[in-house]
Every structure is written in structure tokens, then in C-alpha cells.
Tab-separated table of C-alpha atoms in Angstrom:
chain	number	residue	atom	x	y	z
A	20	UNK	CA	-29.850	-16.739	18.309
A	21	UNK	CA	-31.914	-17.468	14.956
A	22	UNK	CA	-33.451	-13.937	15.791
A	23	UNK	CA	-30.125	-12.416	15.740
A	24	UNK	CA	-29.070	-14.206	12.188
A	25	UNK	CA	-32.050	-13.409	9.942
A	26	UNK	CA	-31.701	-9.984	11.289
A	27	UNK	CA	-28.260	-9.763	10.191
A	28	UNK	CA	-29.319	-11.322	7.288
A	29	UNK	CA	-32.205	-9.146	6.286
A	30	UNK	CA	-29.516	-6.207	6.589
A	31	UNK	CA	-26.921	-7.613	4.175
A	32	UNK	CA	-29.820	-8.129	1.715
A	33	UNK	CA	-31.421	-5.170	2.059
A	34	UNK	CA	-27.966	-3.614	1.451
A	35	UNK	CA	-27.148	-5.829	-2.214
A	36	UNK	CA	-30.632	-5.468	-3.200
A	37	UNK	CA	-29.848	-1.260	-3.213
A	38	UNK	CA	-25.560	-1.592	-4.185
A	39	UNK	CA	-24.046	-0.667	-7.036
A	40	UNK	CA	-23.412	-3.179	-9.878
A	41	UNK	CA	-19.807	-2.236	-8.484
A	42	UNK	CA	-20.658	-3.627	-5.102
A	43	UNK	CA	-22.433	-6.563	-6.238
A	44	UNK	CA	-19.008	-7.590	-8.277
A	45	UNK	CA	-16.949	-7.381	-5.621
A	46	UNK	CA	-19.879	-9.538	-3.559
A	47	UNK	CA	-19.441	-12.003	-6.297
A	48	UNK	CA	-15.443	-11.953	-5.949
A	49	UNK	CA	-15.558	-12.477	-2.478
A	50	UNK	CA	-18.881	-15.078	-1.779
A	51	UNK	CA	-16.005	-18.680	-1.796
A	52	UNK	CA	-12.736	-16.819	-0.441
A	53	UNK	CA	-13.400	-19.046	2.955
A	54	UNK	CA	-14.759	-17.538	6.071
A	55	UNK	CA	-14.902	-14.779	8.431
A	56	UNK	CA	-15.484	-15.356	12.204
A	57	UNK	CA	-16.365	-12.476	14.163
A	58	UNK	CA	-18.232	-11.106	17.765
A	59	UNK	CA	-21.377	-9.967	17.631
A	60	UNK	CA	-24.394	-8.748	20.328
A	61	UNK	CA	-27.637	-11.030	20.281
A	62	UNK	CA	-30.959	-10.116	21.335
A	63	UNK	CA	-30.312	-11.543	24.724
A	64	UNK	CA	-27.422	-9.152	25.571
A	65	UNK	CA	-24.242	-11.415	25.402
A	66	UNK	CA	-21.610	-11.677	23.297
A	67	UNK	CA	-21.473	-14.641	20.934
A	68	UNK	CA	-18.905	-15.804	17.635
A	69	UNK	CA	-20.434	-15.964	14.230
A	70	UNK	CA	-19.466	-16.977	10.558
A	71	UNK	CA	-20.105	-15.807	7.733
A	72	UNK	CA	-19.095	-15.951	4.003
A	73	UNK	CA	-16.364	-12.532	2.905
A	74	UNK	CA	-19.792	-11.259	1.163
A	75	UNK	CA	-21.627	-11.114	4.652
A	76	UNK	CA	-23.821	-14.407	3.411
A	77	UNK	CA	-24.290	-17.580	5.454
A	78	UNK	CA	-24.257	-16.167	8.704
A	79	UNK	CA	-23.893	-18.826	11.303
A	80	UNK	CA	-23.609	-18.883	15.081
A	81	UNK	CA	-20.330	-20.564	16.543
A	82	UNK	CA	-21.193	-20.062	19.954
A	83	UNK	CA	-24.792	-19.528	22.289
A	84	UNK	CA	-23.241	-19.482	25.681
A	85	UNK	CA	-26.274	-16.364	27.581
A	86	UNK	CA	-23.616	-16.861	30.494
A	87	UNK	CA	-20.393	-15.707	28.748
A	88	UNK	CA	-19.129	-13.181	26.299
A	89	UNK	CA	-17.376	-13.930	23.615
A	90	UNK	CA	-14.896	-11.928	21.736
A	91	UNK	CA	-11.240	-11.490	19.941
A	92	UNK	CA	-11.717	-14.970	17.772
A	93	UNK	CA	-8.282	-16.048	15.771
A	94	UNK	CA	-7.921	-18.725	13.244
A	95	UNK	CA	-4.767	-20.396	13.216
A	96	UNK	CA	-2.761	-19.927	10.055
A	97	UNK	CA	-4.124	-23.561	8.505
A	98	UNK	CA	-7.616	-22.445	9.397
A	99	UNK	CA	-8.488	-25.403	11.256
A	100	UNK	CA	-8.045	-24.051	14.698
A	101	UNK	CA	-9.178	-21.621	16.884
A	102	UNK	CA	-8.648	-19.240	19.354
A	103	UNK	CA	-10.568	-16.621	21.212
A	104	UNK	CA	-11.434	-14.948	24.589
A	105	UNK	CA	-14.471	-15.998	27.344
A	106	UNK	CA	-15.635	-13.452	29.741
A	107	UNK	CA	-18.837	-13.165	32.130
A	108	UNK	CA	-21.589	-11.688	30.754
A	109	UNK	CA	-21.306	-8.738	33.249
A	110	UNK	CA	-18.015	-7.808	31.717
A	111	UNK	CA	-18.164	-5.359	29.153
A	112	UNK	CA	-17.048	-6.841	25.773
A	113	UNK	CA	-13.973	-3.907	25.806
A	114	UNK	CA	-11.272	-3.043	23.126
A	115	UNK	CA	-8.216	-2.568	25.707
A	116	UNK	CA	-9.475	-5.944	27.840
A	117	UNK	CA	-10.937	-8.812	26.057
A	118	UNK	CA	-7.824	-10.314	26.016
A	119	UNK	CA	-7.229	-10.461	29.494
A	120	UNK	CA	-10.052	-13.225	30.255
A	121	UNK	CA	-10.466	-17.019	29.756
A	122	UNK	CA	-8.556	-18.103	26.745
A	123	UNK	CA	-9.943	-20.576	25.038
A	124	UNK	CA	-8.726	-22.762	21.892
A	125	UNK	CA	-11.184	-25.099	19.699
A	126	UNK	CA	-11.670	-26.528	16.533
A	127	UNK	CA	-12.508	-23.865	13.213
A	128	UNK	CA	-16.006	-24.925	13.547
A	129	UNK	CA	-16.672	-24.101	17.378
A	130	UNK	CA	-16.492	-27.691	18.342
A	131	UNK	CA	-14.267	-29.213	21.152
A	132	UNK	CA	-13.705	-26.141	23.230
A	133	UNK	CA	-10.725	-26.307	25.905
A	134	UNK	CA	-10.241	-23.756	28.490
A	135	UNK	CA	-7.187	-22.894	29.024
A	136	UNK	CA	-8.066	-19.931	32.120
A	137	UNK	CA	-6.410	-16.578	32.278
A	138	UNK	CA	-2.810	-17.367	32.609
A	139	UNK	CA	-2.517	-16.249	28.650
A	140	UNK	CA	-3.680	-12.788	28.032
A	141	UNK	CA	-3.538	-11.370	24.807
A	142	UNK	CA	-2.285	-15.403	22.812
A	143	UNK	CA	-1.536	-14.851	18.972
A	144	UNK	CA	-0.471	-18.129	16.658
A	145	UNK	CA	2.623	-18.792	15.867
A	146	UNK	CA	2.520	-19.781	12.196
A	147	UNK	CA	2.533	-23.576	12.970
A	148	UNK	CA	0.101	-23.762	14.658
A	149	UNK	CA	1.889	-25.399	17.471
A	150	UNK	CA	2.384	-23.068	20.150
A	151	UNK	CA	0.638	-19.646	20.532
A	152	UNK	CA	2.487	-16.400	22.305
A	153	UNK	CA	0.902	-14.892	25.278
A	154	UNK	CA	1.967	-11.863	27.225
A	155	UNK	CA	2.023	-12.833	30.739
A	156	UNK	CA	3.667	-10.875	33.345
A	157	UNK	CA	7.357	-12.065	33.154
A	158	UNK	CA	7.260	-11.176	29.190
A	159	UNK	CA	5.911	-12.332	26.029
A	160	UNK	CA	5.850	-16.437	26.490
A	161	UNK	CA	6.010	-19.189	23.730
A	162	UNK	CA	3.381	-21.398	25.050
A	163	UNK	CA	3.191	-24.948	23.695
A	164	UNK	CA	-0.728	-25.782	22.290
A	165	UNK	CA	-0.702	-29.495	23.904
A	166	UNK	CA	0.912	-28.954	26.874
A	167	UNK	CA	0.443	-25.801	27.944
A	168	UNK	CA	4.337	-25.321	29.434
A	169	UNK	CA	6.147	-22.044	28.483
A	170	UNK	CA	8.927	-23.324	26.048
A	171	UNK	CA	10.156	-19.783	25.898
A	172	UNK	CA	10.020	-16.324	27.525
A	173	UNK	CA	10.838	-12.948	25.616
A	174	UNK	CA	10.769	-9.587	27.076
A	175	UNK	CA	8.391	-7.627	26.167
A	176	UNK	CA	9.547	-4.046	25.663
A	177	UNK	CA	6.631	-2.161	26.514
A	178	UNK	CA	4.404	-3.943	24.670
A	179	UNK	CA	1.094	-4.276	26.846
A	180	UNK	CA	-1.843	-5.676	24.655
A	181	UNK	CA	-2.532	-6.977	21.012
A	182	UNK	CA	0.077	-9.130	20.765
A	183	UNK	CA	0.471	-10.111	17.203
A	184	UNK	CA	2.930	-12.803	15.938
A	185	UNK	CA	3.802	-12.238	12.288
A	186	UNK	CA	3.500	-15.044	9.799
A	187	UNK	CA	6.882	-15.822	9.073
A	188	UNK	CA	7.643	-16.200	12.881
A	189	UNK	CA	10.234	-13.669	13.047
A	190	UNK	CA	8.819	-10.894	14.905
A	191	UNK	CA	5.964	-9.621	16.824
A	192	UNK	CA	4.032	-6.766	17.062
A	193	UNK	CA	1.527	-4.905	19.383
A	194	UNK	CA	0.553	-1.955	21.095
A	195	UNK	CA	3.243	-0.249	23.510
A	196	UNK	CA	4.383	2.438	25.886
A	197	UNK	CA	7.317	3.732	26.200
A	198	UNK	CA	7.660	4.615	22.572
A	199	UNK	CA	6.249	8.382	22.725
A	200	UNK	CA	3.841	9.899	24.760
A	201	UNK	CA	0.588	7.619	23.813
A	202	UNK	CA	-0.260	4.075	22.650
A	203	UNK	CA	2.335	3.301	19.518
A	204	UNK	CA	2.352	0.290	17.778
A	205	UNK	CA	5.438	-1.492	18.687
A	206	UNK	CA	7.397	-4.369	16.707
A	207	UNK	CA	10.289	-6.823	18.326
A	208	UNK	CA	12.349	-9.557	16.814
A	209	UNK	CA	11.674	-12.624	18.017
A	210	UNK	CA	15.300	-13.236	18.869
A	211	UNK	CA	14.645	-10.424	21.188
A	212	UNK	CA	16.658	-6.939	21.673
A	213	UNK	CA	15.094	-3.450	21.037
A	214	UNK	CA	11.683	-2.655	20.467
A	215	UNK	CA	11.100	-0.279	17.612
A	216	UNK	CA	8.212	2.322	16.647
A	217	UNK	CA	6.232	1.445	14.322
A	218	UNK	CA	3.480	4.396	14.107
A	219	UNK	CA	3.761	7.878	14.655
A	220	UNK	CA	4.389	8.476	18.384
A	221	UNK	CA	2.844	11.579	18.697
A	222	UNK	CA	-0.778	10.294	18.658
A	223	UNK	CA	-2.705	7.304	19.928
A	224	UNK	CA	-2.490	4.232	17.926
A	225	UNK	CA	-3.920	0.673	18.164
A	226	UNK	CA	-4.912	-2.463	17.162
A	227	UNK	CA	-2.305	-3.907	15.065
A	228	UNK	CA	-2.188	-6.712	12.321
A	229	UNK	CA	0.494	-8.052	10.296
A	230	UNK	CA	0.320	-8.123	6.492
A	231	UNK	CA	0.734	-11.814	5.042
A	232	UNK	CA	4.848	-10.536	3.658
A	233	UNK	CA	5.370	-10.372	7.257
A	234	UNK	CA	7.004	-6.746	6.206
A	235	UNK	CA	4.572	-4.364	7.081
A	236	UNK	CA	1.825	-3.708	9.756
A	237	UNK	CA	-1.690	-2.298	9.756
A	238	UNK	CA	-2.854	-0.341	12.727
A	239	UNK	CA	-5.466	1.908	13.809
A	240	UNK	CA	-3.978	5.383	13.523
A	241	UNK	CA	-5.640	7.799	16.353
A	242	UNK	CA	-6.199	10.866	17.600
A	243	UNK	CA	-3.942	12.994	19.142
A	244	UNK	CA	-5.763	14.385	22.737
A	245	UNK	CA	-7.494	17.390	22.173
A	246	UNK	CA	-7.965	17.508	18.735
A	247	UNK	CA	-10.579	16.317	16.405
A	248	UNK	CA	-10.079	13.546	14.288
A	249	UNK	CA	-11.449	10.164	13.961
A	250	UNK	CA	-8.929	6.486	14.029
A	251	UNK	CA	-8.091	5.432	10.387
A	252	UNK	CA	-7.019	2.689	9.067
A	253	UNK	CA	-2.797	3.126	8.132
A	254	UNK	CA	-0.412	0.565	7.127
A	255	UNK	CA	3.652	0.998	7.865
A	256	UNK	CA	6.971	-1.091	6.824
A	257	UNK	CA	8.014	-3.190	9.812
A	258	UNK	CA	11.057	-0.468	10.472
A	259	UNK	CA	8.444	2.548	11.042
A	260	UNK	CA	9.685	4.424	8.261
A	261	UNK	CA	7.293	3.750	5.464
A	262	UNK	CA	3.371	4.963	6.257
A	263	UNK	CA	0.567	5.071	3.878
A	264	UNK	CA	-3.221	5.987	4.412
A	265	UNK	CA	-5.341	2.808	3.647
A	266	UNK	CA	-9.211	3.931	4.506
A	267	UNK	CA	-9.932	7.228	6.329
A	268	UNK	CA	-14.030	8.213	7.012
A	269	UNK	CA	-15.121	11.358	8.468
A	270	UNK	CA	-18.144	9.594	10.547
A	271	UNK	CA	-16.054	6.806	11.911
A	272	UNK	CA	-13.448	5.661	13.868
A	273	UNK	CA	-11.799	2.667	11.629
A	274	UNK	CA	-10.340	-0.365	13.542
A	275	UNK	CA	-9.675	-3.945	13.257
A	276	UNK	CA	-7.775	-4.690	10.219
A	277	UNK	CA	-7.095	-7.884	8.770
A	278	UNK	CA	-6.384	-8.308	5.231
A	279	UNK	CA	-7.026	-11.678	3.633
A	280	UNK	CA	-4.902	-14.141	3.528
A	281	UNK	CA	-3.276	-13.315	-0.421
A	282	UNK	CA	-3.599	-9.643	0.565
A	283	UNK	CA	-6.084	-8.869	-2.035
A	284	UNK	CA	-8.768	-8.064	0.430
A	285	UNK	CA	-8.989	-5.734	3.286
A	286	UNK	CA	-11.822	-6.157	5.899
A	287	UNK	CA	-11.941	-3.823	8.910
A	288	UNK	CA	-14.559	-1.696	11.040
A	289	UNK	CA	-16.336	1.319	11.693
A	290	UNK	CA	-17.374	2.796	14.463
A	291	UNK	CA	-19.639	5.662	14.964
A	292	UNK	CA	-18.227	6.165	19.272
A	293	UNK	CA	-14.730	5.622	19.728
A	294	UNK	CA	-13.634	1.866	21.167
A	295	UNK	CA	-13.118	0.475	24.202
A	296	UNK	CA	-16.560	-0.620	25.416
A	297	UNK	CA	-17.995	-2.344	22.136
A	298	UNK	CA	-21.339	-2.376	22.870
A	299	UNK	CA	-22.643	1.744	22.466
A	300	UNK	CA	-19.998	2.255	19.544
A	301	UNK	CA	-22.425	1.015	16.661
A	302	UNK	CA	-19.803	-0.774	15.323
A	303	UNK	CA	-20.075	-2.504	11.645
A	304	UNK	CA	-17.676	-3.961	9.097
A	305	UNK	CA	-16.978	-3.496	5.711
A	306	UNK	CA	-14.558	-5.558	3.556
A	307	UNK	CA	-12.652	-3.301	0.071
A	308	UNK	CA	-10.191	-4.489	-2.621
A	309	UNK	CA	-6.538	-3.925	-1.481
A	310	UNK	CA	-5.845	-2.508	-4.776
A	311	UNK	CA	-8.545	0.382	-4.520
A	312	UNK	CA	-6.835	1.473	-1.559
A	313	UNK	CA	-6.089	4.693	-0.325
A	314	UNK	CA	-10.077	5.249	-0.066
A	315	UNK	CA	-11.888	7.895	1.698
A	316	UNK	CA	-15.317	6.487	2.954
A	317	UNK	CA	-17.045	9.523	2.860
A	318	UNK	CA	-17.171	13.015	1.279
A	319	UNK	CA	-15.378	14.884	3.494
A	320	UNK	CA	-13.921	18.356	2.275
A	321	UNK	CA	-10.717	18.287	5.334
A	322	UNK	CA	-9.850	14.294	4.317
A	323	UNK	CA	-9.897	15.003	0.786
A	324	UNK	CA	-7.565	17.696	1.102
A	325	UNK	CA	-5.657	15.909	3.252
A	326	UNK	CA	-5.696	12.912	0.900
A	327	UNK	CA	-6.002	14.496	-2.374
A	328	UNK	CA	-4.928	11.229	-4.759
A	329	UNK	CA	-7.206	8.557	-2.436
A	330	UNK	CA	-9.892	7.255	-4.278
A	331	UNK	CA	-14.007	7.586	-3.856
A	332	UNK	CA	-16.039	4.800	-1.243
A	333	UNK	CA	-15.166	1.456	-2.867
A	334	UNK	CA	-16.517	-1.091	-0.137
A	335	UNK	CA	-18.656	-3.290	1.040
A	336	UNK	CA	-21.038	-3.131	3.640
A	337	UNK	CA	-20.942	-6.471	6.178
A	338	UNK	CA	-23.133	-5.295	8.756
A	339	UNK	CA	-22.932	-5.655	12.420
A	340	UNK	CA	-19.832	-7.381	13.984
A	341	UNK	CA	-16.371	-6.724	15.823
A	342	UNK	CA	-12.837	-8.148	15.538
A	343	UNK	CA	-13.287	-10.351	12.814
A	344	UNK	CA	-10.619	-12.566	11.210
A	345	UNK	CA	-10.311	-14.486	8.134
A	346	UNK	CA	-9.406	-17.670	6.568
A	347	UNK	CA	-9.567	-19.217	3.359
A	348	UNK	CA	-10.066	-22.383	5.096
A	349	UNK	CA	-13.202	-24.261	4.714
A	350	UNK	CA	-12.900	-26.303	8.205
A	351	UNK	CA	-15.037	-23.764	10.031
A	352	UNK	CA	-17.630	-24.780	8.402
A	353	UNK	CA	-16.805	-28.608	8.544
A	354	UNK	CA	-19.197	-30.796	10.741
């Protein structure tokens, strides 16, 4: 485990000691905005949880469990709890599945694990804190934290895996069938009724987060089968009929969006293989300024044609490191 963090460590040094003045000021802006926890491989093969500062410094282990993997770590809303997902090592650490193992909630700092087993696949916070929603069989359930009784059960209109429950508590989002041919990204009022499209439905699309306004979505927009083309990172209004182009990259496939928690910040990956299985996708992450955004990551002739007014690589490298989340929070690093 110490191998692992002054590795990762030695890479975001050895990128700031060669960045631009540019990247080094947006470093600076970013080094006390709280804490990122995110999944990473260590040297023995498994999955653990790190932290680390928005600028990729004080990398810290939250977990060192060579039995388990590790993966899909939430902060609730406050930033004083977590959740995430506990698998055996054997099982891949996988895009479409981590979020069907052991669920497991625990302080922001790692400490005072509970397992709660595999009756909760895919549990988001509600903004509270209080309960978390799960989609189980029978729908999407409202699952109360200290209990663990369904309060509440929701249909769930397609919707089959990262469940998402938006901050304001009204609605949820996720990724669906049903809604075209592919994966969409799906969004359903928490009062229930019918499930609307929120991406294009005429390509694969994934992995969806809620801006904090609770108004619009970001989502991995993908391929469509048989074409080239690489996942970039899009963000739509809650009724599908706004989309704009936040980061597209020639050389990667962009997932895992999560904007910080005042929206001025948008951390993400990039992957050089396409997810599911994590492991062979040399998958890094890179944090930009929300209002440098739409950026192309690379200098590719067919995106900047395609994207004529988005601006030049504005970002900064994080290293190593899937799913992360943020909070400006400092409990996780309490204790």
C-alpha cells in the first residue's frame, strides 16, 4: 500500500514539475476545495479506496483489504458519510457490475464500516443523508440508513444500473432500456410516472451524474455500434432537450463525471480501452474549470471540426484512479 502511494505520488509530481504556469494555477485553486475519494489497483492486485486533495496531493489509502475489491465510493451530501461497493478479489472491478456486490456504508474517513450485503445494488444518497435508494428487483427502493427497512418502493422504468438521486430529492436518474435501441440515460420523478430520455437514443450512453441545480445531467455519451468514435463527456437539461459537449479526446474514452460541489470544477476520466473491466483500460483522471468548458483534450482534426468553438486542453492531470467523487468536506480526513 505505501508502494502504491509514493508511486502515485511521484507521478503527480513529475507531472507539476513539467505543467504549465496555467496548470500549476489551477493546482493552486484546487489544493483546499476538500477531498476526492476514488478506486485504485495496488501492487498486490486488488482494488482499494484512496484520498486525495482536488490537486492529486495527499494521497491516502482508505481501505487495504488483499481479500476484497473495492470500488464505486459515494460521499453523502454533508461529506461525513460514506458509501461504496465490496467484491472478492476474483471479481473483476467492472463498469456495468460493481454495484451489484456487498454494499457497504462507513464514516468519510474509512472508519466504522457496516455491511449491509447485496440486497442494495446500485444505492445513491438521498440528500439527507438519511436513507439511500437502491434498485432492487421490485423497483427503485427508499431504504432507511439505520434500519435498513424499505420505507418506499418506486418503479423503475427501465432503469437498470447507476442509479443517481439528484440533490434536491426530486428525481432520479440512471442508465435505461427501453428508451431507444442502446443504453440511454434515463430520468424519473420521484413521485413516480414516466420515464423520460435524457441522451440521444440512438447511441450508447452511460454513467450518469447530476449537476448540483438538480436541472441537468452529465453522462458519458458513446458510440454508436459499428462506428468509430470514442465516449465523451456531454451534459443535458433534465427534459432531454438541451445537450452540450463538455470534454471530447480523440485517444480516450471519457467517463465518470462529477462536478464539484459549487459546479466550478469538473473531474472525470480517461480511458485509453473502452469500460467495463477497469483493470486493462489504463484509466486516469483529470479535473478542468467548468468555465473552460467545451474542451477538446487533444488535437484532433475530425473533433475540431466537429466542435469548432471548444476550447484547447485546459486540465489537469490526477493520475491513476476510477469513479471518484468529491466533497468539500474535511471529515474524510478527520481521525
Amino acid at each position: 500500500m505505501k508502494l502504491l502511494i509514493i508511486l502515485l505520488g511521484l507521478c503527480f509530481k513529475a507531472f507539476t514539475a513539467e505543467g504549465s504556469p496555467r496548470e500549476a494555477r489551477l493546482a493552486a485553486e484546487l489544493h483546499t476545495l476538500g477531498w476526492i475519494v476514488f478506486s485504485a489497483q495496488t501492487p498486490h492486485g486488488d482494488w482499494d479506496l484512496f484520498l486525495m486533495r482536488p490537486d492529486g496531493s495527499e494521497r491516502r489509502a482508505l481501505t487495504d483489504t488483499r481479500e476484497f475489491n473495492e470500488a464505486g465510493a459515494r460521499f453523502s451530501h454533508d461529506g461525513k458519510r460514506l458509501l461504496y461497493y465490496r467484491m472478492a478479489r476474483s471479481d473483476a472491478v467492472d463498469n456495468n457490475t460493481y454495484g451489484t456486490f456487498d454494499l457497504v456504508l462507513a464514516d468519510a474517513n474509512g472508519k466504522n464500516a457496516v455491511v449491509y450485503g447485496r440486497d442494495f445494488p446500485w444505492a445513491s444518497w438521498s440528500p439527507d443523508g438519511r436513507h439511500f435508494a437502491c434498485l432492487a428487483p421490485k423497483g427503485i427502493q427508499i431504504v432507511d440508513v439505520s434500519s435498513r427497512q424499505v420505507v418506499r418502493t418506486l418503479p423503475r422504468q427501465g432503469i437498470v444500473e447507476q442509479l443517481v438521486w439528484s440533490p434536491d430529492g426530486k428525481a432520479f436518474a440512471g442508465t435505461a432500456n427501453g428508451l431507444g435501441a442502446y443504453w440511454n440515460i434515463g430520468r424519473l420523478a420521484d413521485g413516480g410516472g414516466k420515464i423520460n430520455a435524457v441522451s440521444e437514443t440512438e447511441r450508447y450512453n452511460c454513467t450518469p451524474e447530476w449537476h448540483p441545480d438538480s436541472r441537468h445531467i452529465l453522462y458519458a455519451r458513446g458510440i454508436i455500434p459499428k462506428q468509430d468514435g470514442r465516449a465523451q463527456l456531454w451534459m443535458a437539461s433534465d427534459d432531454g432537450r438541451e445537450k452540450t459537449m463538455l470534454y471530447a479526446e480523440q485517444g480516450r474514452h471519457i467517463y465518470g463525471a462529477c462536478p464539484s460541489p459549487d459546479a466550478k470544477y469538473l473531474l472525470f476520466t480517461r480511458s485509453v480501452e473502452d469500460l467495463g473491466t477497469v483493470g486493462k483500460s489504463q484509466t486516469t483522471m483529470a479535473v478542468l474549470r467548468w468555465i473552460d468548458t467545451p474542451i477538446l483534450g487533444d488535437d484532433s482534426a475530425a473533433l475540431r471540426k466537429q466542435f469548432p468553438n471548444a476550447k484547447p486542453a485546459r486540465w489537469l492531470d490526477l493520475g491513476p484512479g476510477w469513479e471518484p467523487h468529491w466533497t468539500y468536506s474535511e471529515a474524510p480526513a478527520a481521525g
